[in-house]
Tab-separated table of C-alpha atoms in Angstrom:
chain	number	residue	atom	x	y	z
A	1	MET	CA	-76.220	-116.380	114.067
A	2	THR	CA	-79.475	-115.417	112.483
A	3	THR	CA	-81.101	-117.013	109.586
A	4	PRO	CA	-83.256	-115.478	106.888
A	5	ARG	CA	-86.425	-117.204	108.156
A	6	ARG	CA	-85.700	-116.037	111.746
A	7	ASP	CA	-85.107	-112.460	110.491
A	8	VAL	CA	-88.452	-112.599	108.569
A	9	LEU	CA	-90.229	-113.792	111.708
A	10	VAL	CA	-88.785	-111.103	113.847
A	11	ALA	CA	-89.507	-108.307	111.291
A	12	THR	CA	-93.070	-109.503	110.795
A	13	ALA	CA	-93.692	-109.845	114.466
A	14	LEU	CA	-92.306	-106.330	115.112
A	15	ASP	CA	-94.644	-104.837	112.537
A	16	LEU	CA	-97.669	-106.675	113.886
A	17	PHE	CA	-96.794	-105.963	117.556
A	18	ASP	CA	-96.447	-102.307	116.781
A	19	ARG	CA	-99.707	-102.084	114.880
A	20	HIS	CA	-101.873	-104.385	116.926
A	21	GLY	CA	-100.226	-105.044	120.360
A	22	PHE	CA	-98.395	-107.963	121.772
A	23	HIS	CA	-101.265	-109.872	123.282
A	24	ALA	CA	-103.655	-109.126	120.364
A	25	THR	CA	-101.199	-110.586	117.920
A	26	GLY	CA	-101.281	-114.315	117.779
A	27	ILE	CA	-98.618	-116.799	116.674
A	28	ASP	CA	-100.827	-117.915	113.789
A	29	ARG	CA	-101.100	-114.395	112.421
A	30	ILE	CA	-97.388	-113.925	112.543
A	31	LEU	CA	-96.741	-117.276	110.744
A	32	ALA	CA	-99.441	-116.481	108.103
A	33	GLU	CA	-97.993	-113.055	107.374
A	34	SER	CA	-94.371	-114.127	107.505
A	35	GLY	CA	-94.880	-117.340	105.410
A	36	VAL	CA	-92.805	-119.269	107.955
A	37	ALA	CA	-93.790	-122.660	109.224
A	38	LYS	CA	-94.647	-123.298	112.822
A	39	MET	CA	-91.748	-125.710	113.198
A	40	THR	CA	-89.382	-123.086	111.988
A	41	LEU	CA	-90.810	-120.579	114.675
A	42	TYR	CA	-90.263	-123.136	117.455
A	43	LYS	CA	-86.819	-123.982	116.137
A	44	HIS	CA	-85.730	-120.315	116.814
A	45	PHE	CA	-88.043	-119.428	119.763
A	46	ARG	CA	-89.333	-121.519	122.658
A	47	SER	CA	-92.409	-119.312	123.046
A	48	LYS	CA	-94.210	-116.209	121.798
A	49	ASN	CA	-92.568	-114.303	124.672
A	50	ASP	CA	-89.170	-115.334	123.486
A	51	LEU	CA	-90.043	-113.938	120.072
A	52	ILE	CA	-91.236	-110.678	121.638
A	53	VAL	CA	-87.959	-110.376	123.600
A	54	ALA	CA	-85.853	-110.900	120.451
A	55	ALA	CA	-88.045	-108.472	118.520
A	56	LEU	CA	-87.653	-105.787	121.188
A	57	GLU	CA	-83.945	-106.386	121.498
A	58	GLN	CA	-83.457	-105.939	117.733
A	59	HIS	CA	-85.669	-103.014	117.611
A	60	GLY	CA	-83.864	-101.354	120.588
A	61	SER	CA	-80.493	-101.864	118.851
A	62	PHE	CA	-81.866	-100.277	115.664
A	63	VAL	CA	-83.419	-97.209	117.454
A	64	ARG	CA	-80.206	-96.574	119.372
A	65	GLU	CA	-78.037	-97.014	116.310
A	66	ARG	CA	-80.255	-94.741	114.210
A	67	LEU	CA	-80.001	-92.114	116.923
A	68	ARG	CA	-76.250	-92.348	117.190
A	69	ASP	CA	-75.853	-92.201	113.409
A	70	ALA	CA	-78.137	-89.094	113.267
A	71	VAL	CA	-76.030	-87.366	115.990
A	72	GLU	CA	-72.727	-88.281	114.388
A	73	LYS	CA	-73.797	-87.104	111.002
A	74	ARG	CA	-74.563	-83.656	112.311
A	75	LYS	CA	-71.005	-82.921	113.587
A	76	THR	CA	-72.244	-79.942	115.475
A	77	SER	CA	-71.462	-78.487	118.893
A	78	PRO	CA	-71.980	-80.861	121.864
A	79	LYS	CA	-75.004	-78.795	122.960
A	80	LYS	CA	-76.696	-79.134	119.582
A	81	ARG	CA	-76.037	-82.859	119.502
A	82	LEU	CA	-78.347	-83.161	122.486
A	83	LEU	CA	-81.118	-81.443	120.499
A	84	VAL	CA	-80.677	-83.762	117.539
A	85	ILE	CA	-82.624	-86.347	119.555
A	86	PHE	CA	-85.716	-84.243	119.023
A	87	ASP	CA	-85.016	-83.950	115.262
A	88	VAL	CA	-84.965	-87.742	115.101
A	89	LEU	CA	-88.280	-87.936	116.841
A	90	GLU	CA	-89.778	-85.362	114.457
A	91	ASP	CA	-88.367	-87.352	111.441
A	92	GLU	CA	-89.967	-90.552	112.796
A	93	VAL	CA	-93.420	-88.851	113.178
A	94	ALA	CA	-93.083	-87.229	109.705
A	95	SER	CA	-92.301	-90.627	108.144
A	96	GLY	CA	-95.832	-91.875	108.778
A	97	ARG	CA	-94.578	-94.952	110.509
A	98	PHE	CA	-94.885	-93.640	114.097
A	99	GLN	CA	-97.497	-95.516	116.066
A	100	GLY	CA	-96.216	-94.749	119.572
A	101	ASP	CA	-93.297	-96.100	121.584
A	102	LEU	CA	-93.167	-99.793	121.180
A	103	PHE	CA	-91.207	-100.104	124.528
A	104	VAL	CA	-93.857	-98.191	126.457
A	105	LYS	CA	-96.488	-100.432	124.787
A	106	ALA	CA	-94.519	-103.562	125.928
A	107	CYS	CA	-94.248	-102.248	129.561
A	108	SER	CA	-98.025	-101.576	129.445
A	109	GLU	CA	-98.899	-105.044	128.338
A	110	PHE	CA	-96.274	-106.772	130.483
A	111	SER	CA	-96.406	-104.672	133.650
A	112	ASP	CA	-94.603	-106.995	135.941
A	113	LEU	CA	-91.152	-105.582	136.402
A	114	ASP	CA	-89.646	-109.048	136.518
A	115	ASP	CA	-91.284	-110.111	133.226
A	116	PRO	CA	-88.508	-110.675	130.583
A	117	VAL	CA	-90.480	-108.517	128.086
A	118	HIS	CA	-90.719	-105.557	130.513
A	119	ALA	CA	-87.123	-106.015	131.423
A	120	VAL	CA	-85.875	-105.751	127.812
A	121	ALA	CA	-87.938	-102.619	127.380
A	122	ALA	CA	-86.577	-101.205	130.472
A	123	THR	CA	-83.024	-102.029	129.429
A	124	HIS	CA	-83.511	-100.190	126.181
A	125	LYS	CA	-84.768	-97.080	128.021
A	126	THR	CA	-81.735	-97.241	130.355
A	127	ALA	CA	-79.350	-97.582	127.404
A	128	LEU	CA	-81.002	-94.625	125.745
A	129	ARG	CA	-80.719	-92.566	128.839
A	130	ASP	CA	-77.029	-93.489	129.325
A	131	TYR	CA	-76.315	-92.368	125.755
A	132	ILE	CA	-77.979	-88.996	126.473
A	133	ALA	CA	-75.813	-88.837	129.681
A	134	ASP	CA	-72.749	-89.429	127.528
A	135	LEU	CA	-73.744	-86.592	125.135
A	136	ALA	CA	-74.464	-84.375	128.171
A	137	GLY	CA	-71.056	-85.155	129.630
A	138	ALA	CA	-69.381	-84.399	126.382
A	139	SER	CA	-71.188	-81.052	126.298
A	140	GLY	CA	-69.488	-80.002	129.448
A	141	SER	CA	-72.463	-80.337	131.755
A	142	LYS	CA	-71.554	-80.157	135.414
A	143	ASP	CA	-74.299	-82.646	136.132
A	144	ALA	CA	-74.633	-84.861	133.170
A	145	THR	CA	-76.814	-87.357	135.008
A	146	MET	CA	-79.437	-84.878	135.930
A	147	LEU	CA	-79.451	-83.291	132.507
A	148	ALA	CA	-79.841	-86.690	130.933
A	149	ASP	CA	-82.715	-87.488	133.221
A	150	GLN	CA	-84.485	-84.216	132.342
A	151	ILE	CA	-83.943	-84.698	128.548
A	152	MET	CA	-85.144	-88.240	128.782
A	153	LEU	CA	-88.324	-87.057	130.577
A	154	LEU	CA	-88.884	-84.560	127.746
A	155	VAL	CA	-88.351	-87.260	125.120
A	156	GLU	CA	-90.762	-89.676	126.828
A	157	GLY	CA	-93.380	-87.004	127.361
A	158	ALA	CA	-93.172	-85.678	123.781
A	159	THR	CA	-93.412	-89.196	122.422
A	160	THR	CA	-96.448	-90.065	124.524
A	161	VAL	CA	-98.244	-86.775	123.804
A	162	THR	CA	-97.551	-87.144	120.102
A	163	HIS	CA	-98.906	-90.602	120.080
A	164	VAL	CA	-102.083	-89.655	122.015
A	165	THR	CA	-102.843	-86.506	119.982
A	166	GLY	CA	-101.393	-87.419	116.643
A	167	ARG	CA	-99.560	-84.085	116.428
A	168	ASP	CA	-95.863	-83.483	116.721
A	169	ARG	CA	-96.242	-80.071	118.455
A	170	ALA	CA	-95.165	-81.747	121.717
A	171	ILE	CA	-91.788	-82.712	120.185
A	172	ARG	CA	-91.125	-79.088	119.162
A	173	GLN	CA	-92.118	-77.806	122.574
A	174	ALA	CA	-89.929	-80.451	124.197
A	175	ARG	CA	-86.964	-79.397	121.974
A	176	LYS	CA	-87.546	-75.735	123.085
A	177	THR	CA	-87.630	-76.766	126.780
A	178	ALA	CA	-84.461	-78.866	126.336
A	179	LYS	CA	-82.756	-75.843	124.818
A	180	GLN	CA	-83.759	-73.708	127.815
A	181	LEU	CA	-82.364	-76.442	130.133
A	182	LEU	CA	-79.085	-76.343	128.174
A	183	ASN	CA	-78.941	-72.598	128.331
A	184	ARG	CA	-79.579	-72.615	132.084
A	185	ALA	CA	-76.839	-75.091	132.483
A	186	GLY	CA	-74.401	-72.643	130.689
A	187	LEU	CA	-73.997	-74.849	127.668
């Protein structure tokens, strides 16, 4: 069960981690900006890393739910549902909130594969890829796993290039490439 103070801590931490990085954002800054007492922080989280894990888990759920909702709202052909992923990326960039992929940032700062922060980021990426595989399977793909891997690579590349360059042209190009993959797969 979450409490309002815990939710404020997680939301504040997510914003600060996204804007400034995980290591560069100290507990004191999170507490100051959230207005939550240190005792309350440690009531909910044993450490800063536990807060990071909770924040990434929450953000991952939000990202995947937002993607599912966008796909479901479109009620288009199974092939076009796979392309909605790129529409969601473009919408995120257009919103002005896009500051790169928080999960890639987490893996960069916590590079040990066994680190709980890295593991939660990897779990999110696996869940996202599995969702894409479900969409690929529903589209009638003969090799949904390979198609999902290819689309996931396009998503990751487009996200990274967009973050590095500040332009969303990579997302449009990735969408075109995904469409070509779908056409070649006979979808």
